[in-house]
Coordinates of C-alpha atoms in Angstrom, one line a residue:
X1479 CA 3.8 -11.8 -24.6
X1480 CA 0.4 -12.3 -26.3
X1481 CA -1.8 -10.4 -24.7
X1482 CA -5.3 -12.8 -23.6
X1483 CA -8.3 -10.6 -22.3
X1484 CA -8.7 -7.4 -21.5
X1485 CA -8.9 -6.6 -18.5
X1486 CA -12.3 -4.1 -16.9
X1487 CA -11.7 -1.8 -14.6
X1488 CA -13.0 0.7 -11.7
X1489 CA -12.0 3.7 -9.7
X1490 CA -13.7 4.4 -6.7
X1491 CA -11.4 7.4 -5.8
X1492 CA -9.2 9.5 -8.6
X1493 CA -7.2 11.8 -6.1
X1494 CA -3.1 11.5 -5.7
X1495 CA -3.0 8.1 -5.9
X1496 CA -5.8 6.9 -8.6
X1497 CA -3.9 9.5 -11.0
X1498 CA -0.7 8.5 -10.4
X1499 CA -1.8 4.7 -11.4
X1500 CA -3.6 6.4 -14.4
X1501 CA -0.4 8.2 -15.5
X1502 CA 1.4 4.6 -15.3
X1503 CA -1.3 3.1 -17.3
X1504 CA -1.2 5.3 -20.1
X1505 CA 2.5 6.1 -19.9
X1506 CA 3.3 1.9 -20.0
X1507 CA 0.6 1.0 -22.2
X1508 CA 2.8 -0.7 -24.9
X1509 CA 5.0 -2.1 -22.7
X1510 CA 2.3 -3.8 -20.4
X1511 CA 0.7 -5.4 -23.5
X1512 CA 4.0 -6.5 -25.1
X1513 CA 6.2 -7.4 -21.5
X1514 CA 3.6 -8.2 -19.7
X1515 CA 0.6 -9.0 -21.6
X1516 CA -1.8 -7.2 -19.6
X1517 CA -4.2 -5.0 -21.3
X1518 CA -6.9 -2.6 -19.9
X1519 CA -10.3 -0.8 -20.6
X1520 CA -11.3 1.5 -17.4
X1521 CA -15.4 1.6 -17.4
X1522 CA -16.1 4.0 -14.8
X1523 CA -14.2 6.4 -12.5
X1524 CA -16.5 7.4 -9.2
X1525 CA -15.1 10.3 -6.9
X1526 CA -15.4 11.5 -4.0
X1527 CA -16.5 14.9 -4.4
X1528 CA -16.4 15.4 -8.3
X1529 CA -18.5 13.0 -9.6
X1530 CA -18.9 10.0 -11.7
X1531 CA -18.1 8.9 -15.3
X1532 CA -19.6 6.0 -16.7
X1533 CA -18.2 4.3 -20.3
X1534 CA -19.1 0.8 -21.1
X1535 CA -17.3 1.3 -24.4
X1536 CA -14.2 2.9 -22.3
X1537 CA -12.7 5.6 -20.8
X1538 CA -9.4 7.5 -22.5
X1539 CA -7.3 8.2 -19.3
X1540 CA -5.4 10.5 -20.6
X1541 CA -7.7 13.2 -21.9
X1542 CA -9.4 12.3 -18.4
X1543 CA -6.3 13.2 -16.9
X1544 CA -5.9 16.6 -18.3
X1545 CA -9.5 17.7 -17.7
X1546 CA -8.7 16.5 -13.8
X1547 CA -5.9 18.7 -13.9
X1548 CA -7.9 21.6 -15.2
X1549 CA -10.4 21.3 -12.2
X1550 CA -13.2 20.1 -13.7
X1551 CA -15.6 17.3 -12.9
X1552 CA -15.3 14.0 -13.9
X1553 CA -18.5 13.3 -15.5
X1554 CA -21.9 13.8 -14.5
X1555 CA -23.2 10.0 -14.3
X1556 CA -25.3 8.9 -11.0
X1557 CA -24.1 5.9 -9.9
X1558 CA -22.6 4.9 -6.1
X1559 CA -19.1 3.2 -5.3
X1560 CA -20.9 0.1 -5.2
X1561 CA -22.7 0.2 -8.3
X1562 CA -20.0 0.8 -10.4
X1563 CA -17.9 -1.6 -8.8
X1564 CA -20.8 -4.0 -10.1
X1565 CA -21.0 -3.1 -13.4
X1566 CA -21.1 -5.2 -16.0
X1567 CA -17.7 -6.3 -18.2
X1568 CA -15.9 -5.3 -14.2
X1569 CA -12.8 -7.5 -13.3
X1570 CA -11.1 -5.2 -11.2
X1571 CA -12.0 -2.8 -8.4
X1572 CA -9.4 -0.1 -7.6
X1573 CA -10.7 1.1 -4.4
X1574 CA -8.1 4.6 -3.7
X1575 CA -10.6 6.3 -1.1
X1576 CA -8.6 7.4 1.8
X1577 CA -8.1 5.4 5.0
X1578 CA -10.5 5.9 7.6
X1579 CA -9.3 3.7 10.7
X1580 CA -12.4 3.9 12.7
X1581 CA -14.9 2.0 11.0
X1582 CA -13.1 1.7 7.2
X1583 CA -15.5 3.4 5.4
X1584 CA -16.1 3.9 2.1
X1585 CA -13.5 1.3 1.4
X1586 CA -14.7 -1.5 3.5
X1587 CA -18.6 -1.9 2.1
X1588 CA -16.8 -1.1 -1.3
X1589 CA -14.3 -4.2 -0.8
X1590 CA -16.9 -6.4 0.5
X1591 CA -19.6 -5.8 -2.2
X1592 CA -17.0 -6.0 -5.1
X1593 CA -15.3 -9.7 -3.4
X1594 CA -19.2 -11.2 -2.9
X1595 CA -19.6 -10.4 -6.6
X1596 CA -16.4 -12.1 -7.8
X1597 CA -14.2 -8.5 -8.5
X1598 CA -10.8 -8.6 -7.6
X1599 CA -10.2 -5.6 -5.5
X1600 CA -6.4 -3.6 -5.5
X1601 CA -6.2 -1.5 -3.0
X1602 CA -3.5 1.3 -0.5
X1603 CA -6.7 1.7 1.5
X1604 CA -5.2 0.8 5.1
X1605 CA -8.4 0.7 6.7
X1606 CA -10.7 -2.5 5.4
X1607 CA -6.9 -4.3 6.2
X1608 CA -7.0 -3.3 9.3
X1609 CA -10.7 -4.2 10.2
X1610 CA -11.7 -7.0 8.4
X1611 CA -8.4 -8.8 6.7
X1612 CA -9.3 -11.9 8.0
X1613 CA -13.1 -11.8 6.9
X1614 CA -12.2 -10.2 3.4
X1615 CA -9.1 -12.8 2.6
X1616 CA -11.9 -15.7 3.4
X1617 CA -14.5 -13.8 1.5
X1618 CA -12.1 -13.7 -2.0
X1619 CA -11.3 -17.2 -1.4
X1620 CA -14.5 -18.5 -1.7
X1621 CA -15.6 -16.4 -4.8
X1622 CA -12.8 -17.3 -6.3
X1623 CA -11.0 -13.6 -6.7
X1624 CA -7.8 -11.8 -5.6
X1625 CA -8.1 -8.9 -2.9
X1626 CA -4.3 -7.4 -2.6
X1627 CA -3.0 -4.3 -1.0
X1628 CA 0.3 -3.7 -1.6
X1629 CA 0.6 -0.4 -1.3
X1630 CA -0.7 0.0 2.3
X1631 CA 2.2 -1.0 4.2
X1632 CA 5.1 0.9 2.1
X1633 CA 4.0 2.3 -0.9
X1634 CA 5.5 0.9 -4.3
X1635 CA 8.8 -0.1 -2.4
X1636 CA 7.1 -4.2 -2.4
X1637 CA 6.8 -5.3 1.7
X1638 CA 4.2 -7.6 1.7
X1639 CA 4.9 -9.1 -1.9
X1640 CA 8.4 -9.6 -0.9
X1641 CA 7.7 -11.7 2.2
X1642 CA 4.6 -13.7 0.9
X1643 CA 5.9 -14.5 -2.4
X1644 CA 9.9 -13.6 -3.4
X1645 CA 10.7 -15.1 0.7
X1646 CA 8.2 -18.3 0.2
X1647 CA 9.7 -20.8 1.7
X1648 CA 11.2 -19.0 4.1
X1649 CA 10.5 -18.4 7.9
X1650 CA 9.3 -15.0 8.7
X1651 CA 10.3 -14.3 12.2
X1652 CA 10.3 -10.8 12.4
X1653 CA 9.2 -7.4 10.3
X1654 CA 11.1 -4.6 11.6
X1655 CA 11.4 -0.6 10.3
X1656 CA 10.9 2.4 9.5
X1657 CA 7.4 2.7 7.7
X1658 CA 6.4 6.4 8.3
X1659 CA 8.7 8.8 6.1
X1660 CA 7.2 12.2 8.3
X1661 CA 8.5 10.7 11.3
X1662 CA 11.9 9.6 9.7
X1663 CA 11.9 13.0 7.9
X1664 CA 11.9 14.8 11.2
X1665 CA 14.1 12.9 13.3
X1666 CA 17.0 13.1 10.6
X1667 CA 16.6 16.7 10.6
X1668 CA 17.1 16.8 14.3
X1669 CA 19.6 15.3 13.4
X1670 CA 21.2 17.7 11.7
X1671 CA 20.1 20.5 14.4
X1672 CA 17.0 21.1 14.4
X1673 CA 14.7 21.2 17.4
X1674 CA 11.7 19.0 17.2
X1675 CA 8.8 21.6 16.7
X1676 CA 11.3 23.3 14.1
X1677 CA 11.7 19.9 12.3
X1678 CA 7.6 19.2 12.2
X1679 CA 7.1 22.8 10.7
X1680 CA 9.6 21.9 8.4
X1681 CA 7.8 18.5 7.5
X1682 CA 4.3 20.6 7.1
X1683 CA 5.6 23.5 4.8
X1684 CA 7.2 20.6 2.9
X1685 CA 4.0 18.5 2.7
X1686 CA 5.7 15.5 4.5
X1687 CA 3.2 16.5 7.5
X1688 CA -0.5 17.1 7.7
X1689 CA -2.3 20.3 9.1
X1690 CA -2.8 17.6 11.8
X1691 CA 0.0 15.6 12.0
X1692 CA -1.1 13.4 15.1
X1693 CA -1.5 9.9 13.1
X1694 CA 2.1 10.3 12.1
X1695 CA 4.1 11.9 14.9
X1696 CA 1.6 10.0 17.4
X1697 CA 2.8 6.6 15.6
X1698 CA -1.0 5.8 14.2
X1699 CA 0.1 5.0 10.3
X1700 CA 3.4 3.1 11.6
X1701 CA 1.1 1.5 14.3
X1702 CA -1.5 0.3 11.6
X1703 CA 1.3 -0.6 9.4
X1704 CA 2.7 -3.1 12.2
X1705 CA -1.0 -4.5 12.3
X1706 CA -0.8 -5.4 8.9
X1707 CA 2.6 -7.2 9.2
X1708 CA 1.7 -8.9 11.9
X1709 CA -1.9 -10.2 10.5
X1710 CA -0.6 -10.9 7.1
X1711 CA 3.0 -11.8 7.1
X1712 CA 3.1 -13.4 10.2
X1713 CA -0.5 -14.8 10.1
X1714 CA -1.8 -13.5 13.3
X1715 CA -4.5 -10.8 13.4
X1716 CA -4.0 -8.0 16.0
X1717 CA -6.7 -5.2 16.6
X1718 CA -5.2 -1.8 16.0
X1719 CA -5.8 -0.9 19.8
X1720 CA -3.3 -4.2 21.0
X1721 CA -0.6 -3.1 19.1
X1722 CA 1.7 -1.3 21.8
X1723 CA 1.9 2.5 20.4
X1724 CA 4.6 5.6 21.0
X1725 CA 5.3 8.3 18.6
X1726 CA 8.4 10.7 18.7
X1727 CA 6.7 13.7 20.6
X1728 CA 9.2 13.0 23.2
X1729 CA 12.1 12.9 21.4
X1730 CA 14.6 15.9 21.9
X1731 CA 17.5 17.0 19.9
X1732 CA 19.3 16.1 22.6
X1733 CA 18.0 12.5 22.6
X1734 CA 19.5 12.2 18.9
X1735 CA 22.9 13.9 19.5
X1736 CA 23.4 11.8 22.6
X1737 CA 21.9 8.4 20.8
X1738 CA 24.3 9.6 17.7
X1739 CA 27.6 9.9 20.4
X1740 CA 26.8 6.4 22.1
X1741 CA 26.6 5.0 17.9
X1742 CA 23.4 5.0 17.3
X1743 CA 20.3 6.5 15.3
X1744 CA 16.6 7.3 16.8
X1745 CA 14.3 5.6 14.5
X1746 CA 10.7 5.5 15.0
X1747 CA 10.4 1.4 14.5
X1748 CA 7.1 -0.8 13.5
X1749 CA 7.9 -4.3 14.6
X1750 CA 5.9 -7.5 14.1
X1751 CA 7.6 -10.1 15.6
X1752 CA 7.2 -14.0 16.5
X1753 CA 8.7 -15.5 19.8
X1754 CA 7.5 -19.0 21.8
X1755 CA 4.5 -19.2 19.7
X1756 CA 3.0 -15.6 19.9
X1757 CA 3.4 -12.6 17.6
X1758 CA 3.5 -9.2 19.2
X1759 CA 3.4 -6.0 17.3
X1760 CA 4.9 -2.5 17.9
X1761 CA 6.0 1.0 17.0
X1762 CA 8.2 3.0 19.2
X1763 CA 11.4 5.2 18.8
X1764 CA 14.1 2.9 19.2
X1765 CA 18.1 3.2 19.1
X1766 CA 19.5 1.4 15.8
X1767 CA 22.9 0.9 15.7
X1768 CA 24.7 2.9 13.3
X1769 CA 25.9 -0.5 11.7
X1770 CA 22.3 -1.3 10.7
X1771 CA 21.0 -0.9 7.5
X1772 CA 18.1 1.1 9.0
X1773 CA 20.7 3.4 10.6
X1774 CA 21.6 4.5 7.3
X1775 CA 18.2 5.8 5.8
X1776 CA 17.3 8.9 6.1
X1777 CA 14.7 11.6 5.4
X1778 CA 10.9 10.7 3.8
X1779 CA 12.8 6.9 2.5
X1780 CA 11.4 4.3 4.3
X1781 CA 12.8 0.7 4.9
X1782 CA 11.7 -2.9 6.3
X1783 CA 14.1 -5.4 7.4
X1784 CA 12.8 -9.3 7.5
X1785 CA 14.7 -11.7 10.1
X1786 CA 14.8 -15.0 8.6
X1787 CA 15.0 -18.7 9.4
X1788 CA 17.2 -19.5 5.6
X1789 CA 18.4 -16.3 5.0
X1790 CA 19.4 -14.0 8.0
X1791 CA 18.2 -10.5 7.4
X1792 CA 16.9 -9.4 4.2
X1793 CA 16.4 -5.2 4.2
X1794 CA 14.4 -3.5 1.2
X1795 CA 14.8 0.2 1.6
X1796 CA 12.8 2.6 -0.9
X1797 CA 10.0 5.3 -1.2
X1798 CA 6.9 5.1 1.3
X1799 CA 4.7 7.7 -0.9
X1800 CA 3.5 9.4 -3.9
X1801 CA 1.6 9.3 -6.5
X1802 CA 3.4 7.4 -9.2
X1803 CA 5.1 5.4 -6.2
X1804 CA 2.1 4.1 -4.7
X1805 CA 0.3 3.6 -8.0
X1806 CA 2.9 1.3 -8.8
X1807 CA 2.0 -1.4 -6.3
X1808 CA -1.0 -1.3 -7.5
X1809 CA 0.0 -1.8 -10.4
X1810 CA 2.2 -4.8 -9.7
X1811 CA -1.1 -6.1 -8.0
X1812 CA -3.0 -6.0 -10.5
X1813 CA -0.3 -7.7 -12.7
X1814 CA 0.1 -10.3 -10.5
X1815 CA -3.6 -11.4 -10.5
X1816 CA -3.4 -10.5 -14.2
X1817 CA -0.5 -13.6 -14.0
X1818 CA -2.1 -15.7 -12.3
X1819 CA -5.4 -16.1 -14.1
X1820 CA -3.6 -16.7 -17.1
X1821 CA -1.8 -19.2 -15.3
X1822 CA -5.0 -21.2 -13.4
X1823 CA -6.6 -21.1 -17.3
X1824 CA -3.3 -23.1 -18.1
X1825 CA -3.9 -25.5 -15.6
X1826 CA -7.7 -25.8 -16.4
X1827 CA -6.9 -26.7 -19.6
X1828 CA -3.9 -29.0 -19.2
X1829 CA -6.1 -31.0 -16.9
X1830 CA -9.1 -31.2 -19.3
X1831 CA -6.6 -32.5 -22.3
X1832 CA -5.1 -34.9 -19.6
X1833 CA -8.2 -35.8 -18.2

């Protein structure tokens, strides 16, 4: 495929995640031109703590890479989030700062600055979804951009591509699954014998678990996660705080061998689901039947299961983290605005030769 522009880009953020999508980007740089013909020149990489690197004339990711793995800086430019987001030659703002639920910050002001100027913005930030989806989705609309977050929901395993775009058509009733992989990680080694405390430590000294491992054992991530269903999928916008919240705490081996001898699994469950006109959202353990798709995952795998008006249930089931995994939705994002500016430029100039 003939490749059309070049595409500018930004990192506000180069931890886990704005690596991993650097990795991809180097790694698939032939193939992207030549498959999909997307091409890329990254102008400026802002951190969080180590700096800024400014290069109009472009930045070589992979020598960036290796100096990031050696521990050093990544430049020593002075310039904000917000500025580089705005620098000239710009098209795309990958915004990788971490989720802050509370008030969205950095990402939110980032988001907002970069759709008022016309950026598109690829995101996993949860938090700016969670906030303001409504306000920032009316925002890129009127400049005439793309804000898509793919990877907030389940990583690079696509959720909220798959409904909106590969189920158009269709009726979404209902999101339903397993969205946190700690949680899932920890009840299937209950499963296998574990008490619960043991199971967590487990999940910690593994890395599956924070030093604080509240948002995911208290149900915060899955709860957000069924926010974003709910507001995006199923087109009604929740506030974190309505969405009905209960983490695994609770849950005792004995719960899972006795769930297990009845037939059934003990998943921790985000739900989003419509019913007589309103949309309710969830996350709570639950016991799947052993029959169910979502029985059958186990460990840090999570899985999503859409209920259907034309075609029944559809489950995806695949990784919820990690570097490379999550950079690869935003990588699809970014192909997919990549796709379809080349395709409104068609149109533009289909109707000007008909017209």
């Amino acid at each position: 495929m003939r490749v059309e522009k070049e595409w500018g880009l930004c990192f506000v953020g180069f931890g886990n995640v704005g690596q991993g999508l650097a990795r991809l980007l180097v790694k698939k740089e032939q193939e992207l031109a030549s498959r999909w013909g997307f091409s890329c020149r990254t102008l400026a990489v802002v951190g969080k703590t180590k700096g800024a690197l400014v290069r109009p004339e472009g930045i070589g990711l992979a020598d960036l890479l290796l100096r990031v793995g050696r521990g050093e800086p990544l430049g020593s430019d002075s310039v904000s989030p917000v500025e580089a987001a705005l620098l000239p030659g710009v098209d795309m703002v990958i915004d990788v700062t971490p989720t802050n639920l509370k008030d969205g910050e950095p990402g939110l002001s980032l988001t907002r600055a970069a759709l008022e100027a016309g950026r598109h913005v690829v995101t996993s930030d949860k938090g700016p979804v969670s906030l303001a989806f409504p306000e920032l989705k009316k925002l890129a609309e009127a400049r005439g951009c793309s804000y898509r977050f793919e990877g907030s929901v389940m990583s690079g395993t696509p959720s909220l591509n798959l409904a909106l775009e590969s189920l158009a058509g269709c009726d979404v009733l209902e999101a339903k699954g397993i969205v946190n992989g700690t949680t899932n990680y920890i009840l299937t080694r209950m499963e296998d014998g574990l008490e619960y405390g043991e199971a967590l430590r487990e999940a910690m000294e593994r890395g599956y678990a924070e030093a604080d491992p509240s948002g995911d054992v208290d149900g915060w991530d899955a709860a957000v996660k069924a926010q974003i269903l709910a507001g995006v999928v199923l087109g009604s916008s929740h506030p974190l705080s309505s969405v009905d919240r209960r983490g695994i705490a609770g849950i005792t081996k004995k719960d899972v061998e006795d769930a297990l001898a009845r037939g059934y699994r003990i998943k921790l469950v985000a739900k989003a689901s419509r019913a007589g006109g309103t949309v309710r959202a969830s996350v709570a353990p639950e016991e799947v039947p052993l029959s169910h798709p979502l029985a059958g995952v186990s460990g840090a795998t999570n899985a999503l299961t859409f209920t259907t008006d034309t075609l029944g249930d559809v489950t995806i089931i695949g990784p919820g983290a990690g570097r490379e995994e999550t950079g690869q939705a935003l990588l699809s994002d970014m192909l997919a605005i990549a796709a379809g500016m080349r395709n409104t430029k068609r149109n533009l100039i289909k109707q000007s030769v008909f017209h």
